[in-house]
Amino acid sequence: MGELAAEQHAKYILKVEKKKDDIESVLMEHLRINGVYWGLTTLDMLGKLSAVDQETVISWVMSCQHESGGFGGNEGHDPHVLYTLSAIQILALFNKIEILDIEKVSNYITTLQNEDGSFSGDKWGETDTRFSYVAICSLALLKQLDKINVEKAVKYIISCKNLDGGFGCTPGAESHAGQIFCCIGALAITGCLHYVDKDLLGWWLCERQVKSGGLNGRPEKLPDVCYSWWVLSSLIMIDRVRWIDKEKLVKFILECQDKENGGISDRPDDAVDVFHTYFGVAGLSLLEYPGLKAIDPAYALPVDVINRIFLN
Ligand code: GRG
């Protein structure tokens, strides 16, 4: 198992960031801004954010903004609330939120709230609890939460709660760890975790740990490093993280590293990518692995960044 190959992971992220024509970059072209957020947050947790040229990143992020105020996944792409959160998070990492036209960005997000309290991801109207989280997290980071109907947003999220204690993407949809993160994160940010049956949900979440120590996203599925984030952050927010075997999970994540060339994969011996590298390092940070900056389980940004925004 060994240790976290921190230097190699930082090198891997810096290298991927520069590449534009390999298969991973082509596949991620439409959501490049998400990839940049994953990469930069990983570098920050590893204490290596200063290796990046801030100015270049910031001017590229701003070039992804649409006249509506929302951000696209890449230059010239249509805006979506998922990409808008990544843009805000990247600027937050560099302490540059103030360069945004906050009114314009928050108006874009506000117009996506529907009558029933749910959020659409963009003007085409699909609703999903992912978009509720993203809208709430974005507006909270911009200190503009009072622009939406928070009570209705919370009511909608609660309507997505299932009998097993978990949450799905819409009312009645199957519980899934990714959606649970979104619902619990949104409820944590809005101070509404009292609506959650913490023991019932904590039980469902800790049952996600399989023999190898890794976590899956729902019953009978394979473990995947990304659930080290979705499941663990939720367990921390509801104060039940002691219900999983932390040591075994650390071991599983470390087994998914490419120790030579850097990067972390979904499962041992698979190909690495930026998404799993981020979730692996973020999971280790939540597990208090030595040498990593702490990450906030609700905002998915380093705790010092969150403190700078809310305590200053
Ligand atoms: C800022 C961290 C952060 C997130 C933004 C986009 C988003 C908000 C949340 C996504 C939550 C989510 C639904 C995550 C799950 C992603 C995933 C690996 C889905 C795979 O689903 P399946 O059905 O995989 O292919 P399983 O593991 O169920 O077989």
PDB file of N, CA and C in Angstrom, residues 27-67:
ATOM      1  N   LEU A  27     -12.308  14.060 -24.443  1.00  0.00           N
ATOM      2  CA  LEU A  27     -13.544  13.604 -23.806  1.00  0.00           C
ATOM      3  C   LEU A  27     -14.061  14.630 -22.799  1.00  0.00           C
ATOM      4  N   MET A  28     -13.143  15.396 -22.229  1.00  0.00           N
ATOM      5  CA  MET A  28     -13.541  16.354 -21.195  1.00  0.00           C
ATOM      6  C   MET A  28     -13.729  17.765 -21.704  1.00  0.00           C
ATOM      7  N   GLU A  29     -13.601  17.951 -23.015  1.00  0.00           N
ATOM      8  CA  GLU A  29     -13.638  19.292 -23.605  1.00  0.00           C
ATOM      9  C   GLU A  29     -14.887  20.085 -23.193  1.00  0.00           C
ATOM     10  N   HIS A  30     -16.069  19.374 -23.132  1.00  0.00           N
ATOM     11  CA  HIS A  30     -17.325  20.075 -22.826  1.00  0.00           C
ATOM     12  C   HIS A  30     -17.465  20.402 -21.338  1.00  0.00           C
ATOM     13  N   LEU A  31     -16.639  19.778 -20.486  1.00  0.00           N
ATOM     14  CA  LEU A  31     -16.738  20.095 -19.059  1.00  0.00           C
ATOM     15  C   LEU A  31     -15.367  20.449 -18.488  1.00  0.00           C
ATOM     16  N   ARG A  32     -14.601  21.119 -19.347  1.00  0.00           N
ATOM     17  CA  ARG A  32     -13.235  21.454 -18.946  1.00  0.00           C
ATOM     18  C   ARG A  32     -13.191  22.259 -17.644  1.00  0.00           C
ATOM     19  N   ILE A  33     -14.156  23.132 -17.457  1.00  0.00           N
ATOM     20  CA  ILE A  33     -14.119  23.986 -16.261  1.00  0.00           C
ATOM     21  C   ILE A  33     -14.283  23.137 -14.986  1.00  0.00           C
ATOM     22  N   ASN A  34     -15.052  22.033 -15.078  1.00  0.00           N
ATOM     23  CA  ASN A  34     -15.148  21.118 -13.925  1.00  0.00           C
ATOM     24  C   ASN A  34     -13.766  20.496 -13.678  1.00  0.00           C
ATOM     25  N   GLY A  35     -13.121  20.069 -14.755  1.00  0.00           N
ATOM     26  CA  GLY A  35     -11.803  19.441 -14.649  1.00  0.00           C
ATOM     27  C   GLY A  35     -10.776  20.386 -14.032  1.00  0.00           C
ATOM     28  N   VAL A  36     -10.863  21.661 -14.413  1.00  0.00           N
ATOM     29  CA  VAL A  36      -9.921  22.645 -13.864  1.00  0.00           C
ATOM     30  C   VAL A  36     -10.175  22.806 -12.354  1.00  0.00           C
ATOM     31  N   TYR A  37     -11.455  22.819 -11.963  1.00  0.00           N
ATOM     32  CA  TYR A  37     -11.773  22.897 -10.526  1.00  0.00           C
ATOM     33  C   TYR A  37     -11.230  21.664  -9.783  1.00  0.00           C
ATOM     34  N   TRP A  38     -11.452  20.463 -10.347  1.00  0.00           N
ATOM     35  CA  TRP A  38     -10.954  19.254  -9.677  1.00  0.00           C
ATOM     36  C   TRP A  38      -9.437  19.318  -9.536  1.00  0.00           C
ATOM     37  N   GLY A  39      -8.770  19.696 -10.632  1.00  0.00           N
ATOM     38  CA  GLY A  39      -7.300  19.722 -10.636  1.00  0.00           C
ATOM     39  C   GLY A  39      -6.745  20.747  -9.656  1.00  0.00           C
ATOM     40  N   LEU A  40      -7.297  21.952  -9.707  1.00  0.00           N
ATOM     41  CA  LEU A  40      -6.752  23.020  -8.845  1.00  0.00           C
ATOM     42  C   LEU A  40      -7.036  22.747  -7.367  1.00  0.00           C
ATOM     43  N   THR A  41      -8.211  22.189  -7.075  1.00  0.00           N
ATOM     44  CA  THR A  41      -8.520  21.898  -5.665  1.00  0.00           C
ATOM     45  C   THR A  41      -7.586  20.803  -5.152  1.00  0.00           C
ATOM     46  N   THR A  42      -7.293  19.835  -6.024  1.00  0.00           N
ATOM     47  CA  THR A  42      -6.339  18.787  -5.629  1.00  0.00           C
ATOM     48  C   THR A  42      -4.983  19.411  -5.338  1.00  0.00           C
ATOM     49  N   LEU A  43      -4.518  20.287  -6.248  1.00  0.00           N
ATOM     50  CA  LEU A  43      -3.211  20.929  -6.029  1.00  0.00           C
ATOM     51  C   LEU A  43      -3.214  21.710  -4.719  1.00  0.00           C
ATOM     52  N   ASP A  44      -4.321  22.403  -4.425  1.00  0.00           N
ATOM     53  CA  ASP A  44      -4.382  23.185  -3.195  1.00  0.00           C
ATOM     54  C   ASP A  44      -4.308  22.265  -1.966  1.00  0.00           C
ATOM     55  N   MET A  45      -5.038  21.142  -2.001  1.00  0.00           N
ATOM     56  CA  MET A  45      -4.978  20.210  -0.851  1.00  0.00           C
ATOM     57  C   MET A  45      -3.556  19.680  -0.665  1.00  0.00           C
ATOM     58  N   LEU A  46      -2.833  19.548  -1.816  1.00  0.00           N
ATOM     59  CA  LEU A  46      -1.453  19.037  -1.751  1.00  0.00           C
ATOM     60  C   LEU A  46      -0.451  20.156  -1.434  1.00  0.00           C
ATOM     61  N   GLY A  47      -0.946  21.390  -1.285  1.00  0.00           N
ATOM     62  CA  GLY A  47      -0.064  22.535  -0.993  1.00  0.00           C
ATOM     63  C   GLY A  47       0.720  22.996  -2.209  1.00  0.00           C
ATOM     64  N   LYS A  48       0.172  22.778  -3.424  1.00  0.00           N
ATOM     65  CA  LYS A  48       0.927  23.090  -4.639  1.00  0.00           C
ATOM     66  C   LYS A  48       0.178  24.053  -5.574  1.00  0.00           C
ATOM     67  N   LEU A  49      -0.765  24.803  -5.056  1.00  0.00           N
ATOM     68  CA  LEU A  49      -1.551  25.671  -5.945  1.00  0.00           C
ATOM     69  C   LEU A  49      -0.687  26.761  -6.587  1.00  0.00           C
ATOM     70  N   SER A  50       0.396  27.146  -5.885  1.00  0.00           N
ATOM     71  CA  SER A  50       1.235  28.236  -6.407  1.00  0.00           C
ATOM     72  C   SER A  50       1.999  27.833  -7.678  1.00  0.00           C
ATOM     73  N   ALA A  51       1.991  26.524  -8.014  1.00  0.00           N
ATOM     74  CA  ALA A  51       2.677  26.085  -9.234  1.00  0.00           C
ATOM     75  C   ALA A  51       1.888  26.476 -10.496  1.00  0.00           C
ATOM     76  N   VAL A  52       0.668  27.001 -10.289  1.00  0.00           N
ATOM     77  CA  VAL A  52      -0.195  27.321 -11.439  1.00  0.00           C
ATOM     78  C   VAL A  52      -0.152  28.816 -11.725  1.00  0.00           C
ATOM     79  N   ASP A  53      -0.204  29.175 -13.014  1.00  0.00           N
ATOM     80  CA  ASP A  53      -0.237  30.589 -13.374  1.00  0.00           C
ATOM     81  C   ASP A  53      -1.683  31.102 -13.224  1.00  0.00           C
ATOM     82  N   GLN A  54      -1.917  31.773 -12.096  1.00  0.00           N
ATOM     83  CA  GLN A  54      -3.259  32.276 -11.736  1.00  0.00           C
ATOM     84  C   GLN A  54      -3.913  33.083 -12.838  1.00  0.00           C
ATOM     85  N   GLU A  55      -3.117  34.061 -13.359  1.00  0.00           N
ATOM     86  CA  GLU A  55      -3.681  35.007 -14.331  1.00  0.00           C
ATOM     87  C   GLU A  55      -4.269  34.288 -15.541  1.00  0.00           C
ATOM     88  N   THR A  56      -3.486  33.308 -16.050  1.00  0.00           N
ATOM     89  CA  THR A  56      -3.940  32.565 -17.234  1.00  0.00           C
ATOM     90  C   THR A  56      -5.241  31.832 -16.920  1.00  0.00           C
ATOM     91  N   VAL A  57      -5.286  31.172 -15.754  1.00  0.00           N
ATOM     92  CA  VAL A  57      -6.483  30.401 -15.406  1.00  0.00           C
ATOM     93  C   VAL A  57      -7.679  31.342 -15.264  1.00  0.00           C
ATOM     94  N   ILE A  58      -7.484  32.440 -14.555  1.00  0.00           N
ATOM     95  CA  ILE A  58      -8.615  33.345 -14.301  1.00  0.00           C
ATOM     96  C   ILE A  58      -9.147  33.945 -15.606  1.00  0.00           C
ATOM     97  N   SER A  59      -8.228  34.353 -16.499  1.00  0.00           N
ATOM     98  CA  SER A  59      -8.750  34.955 -17.727  1.00  0.00           C
ATOM     99  C   SER A  59      -9.453  33.908 -18.597  1.00  0.00           C
ATOM    100  N   TRP A  60      -8.982  32.642 -18.526  1.00  0.00           N
ATOM    101  CA  TRP A  60      -9.691  31.581 -19.267  1.00  0.00           C
ATOM    102  C   TRP A  60     -11.081  31.337 -18.656  1.00  0.00           C
ATOM    103  N   VAL A  61     -11.153  31.277 -17.314  1.00  0.00           N
ATOM    104  CA  VAL A  61     -12.452  31.069 -16.645  1.00  0.00           C
ATOM    105  C   VAL A  61     -13.430  32.171 -17.077  1.00  0.00           C
ATOM    106  N   MET A  62     -12.957  33.422 -17.057  1.00  0.00           N
ATOM    107  CA  MET A  62     -13.851  34.528 -17.399  1.00  0.00           C
ATOM    108  C   MET A  62     -14.280  34.473 -18.870  1.00  0.00           C
ATOM    109  N   SER A  63     -13.421  33.865 -19.705  1.00  0.00           N
ATOM    110  CA  SER A  63     -13.786  33.746 -21.124  1.00  0.00           C
ATOM    111  C   SER A  63     -14.897  32.707 -21.331  1.00  0.00           C
ATOM    112  N   CYS A  64     -15.190  31.913 -20.291  1.00  0.00           N
ATOM    113  CA  CYS A  64     -16.269  30.907 -20.386  1.00  0.00           C
ATOM    114  C   CYS A  64     -17.611  31.496 -19.959  1.00  0.00           C
ATOM    115  N   GLN A  65     -17.609  32.772 -19.551  1.00  0.00           N
ATOM    116  CA  GLN A  65     -18.884  33.357 -19.093  1.00  0.00           C
ATOM    117  C   GLN A  65     -19.751  33.772 -20.281  1.00  0.00           C
ATOM    118  N   HIS A  66     -21.026  33.503 -20.143  1.00  0.00           N
ATOM    119  CA  HIS A  66     -22.013  33.805 -21.178  1.00  0.00           C
ATOM    120  C   HIS A  66     -22.684  35.126 -20.830  1.00  0.00           C
ATOM    121  N   GLU A  67     -23.289  35.775 -21.817  1.00  0.00           N
ATOM    122  CA  GLU A  67     -23.910  37.083 -21.525  1.00  0.00           C
ATOM    123  C   GLU A  67     -25.051  36.986 -20.500  1.00  0.00           C
TER     124      GLU A  67
END
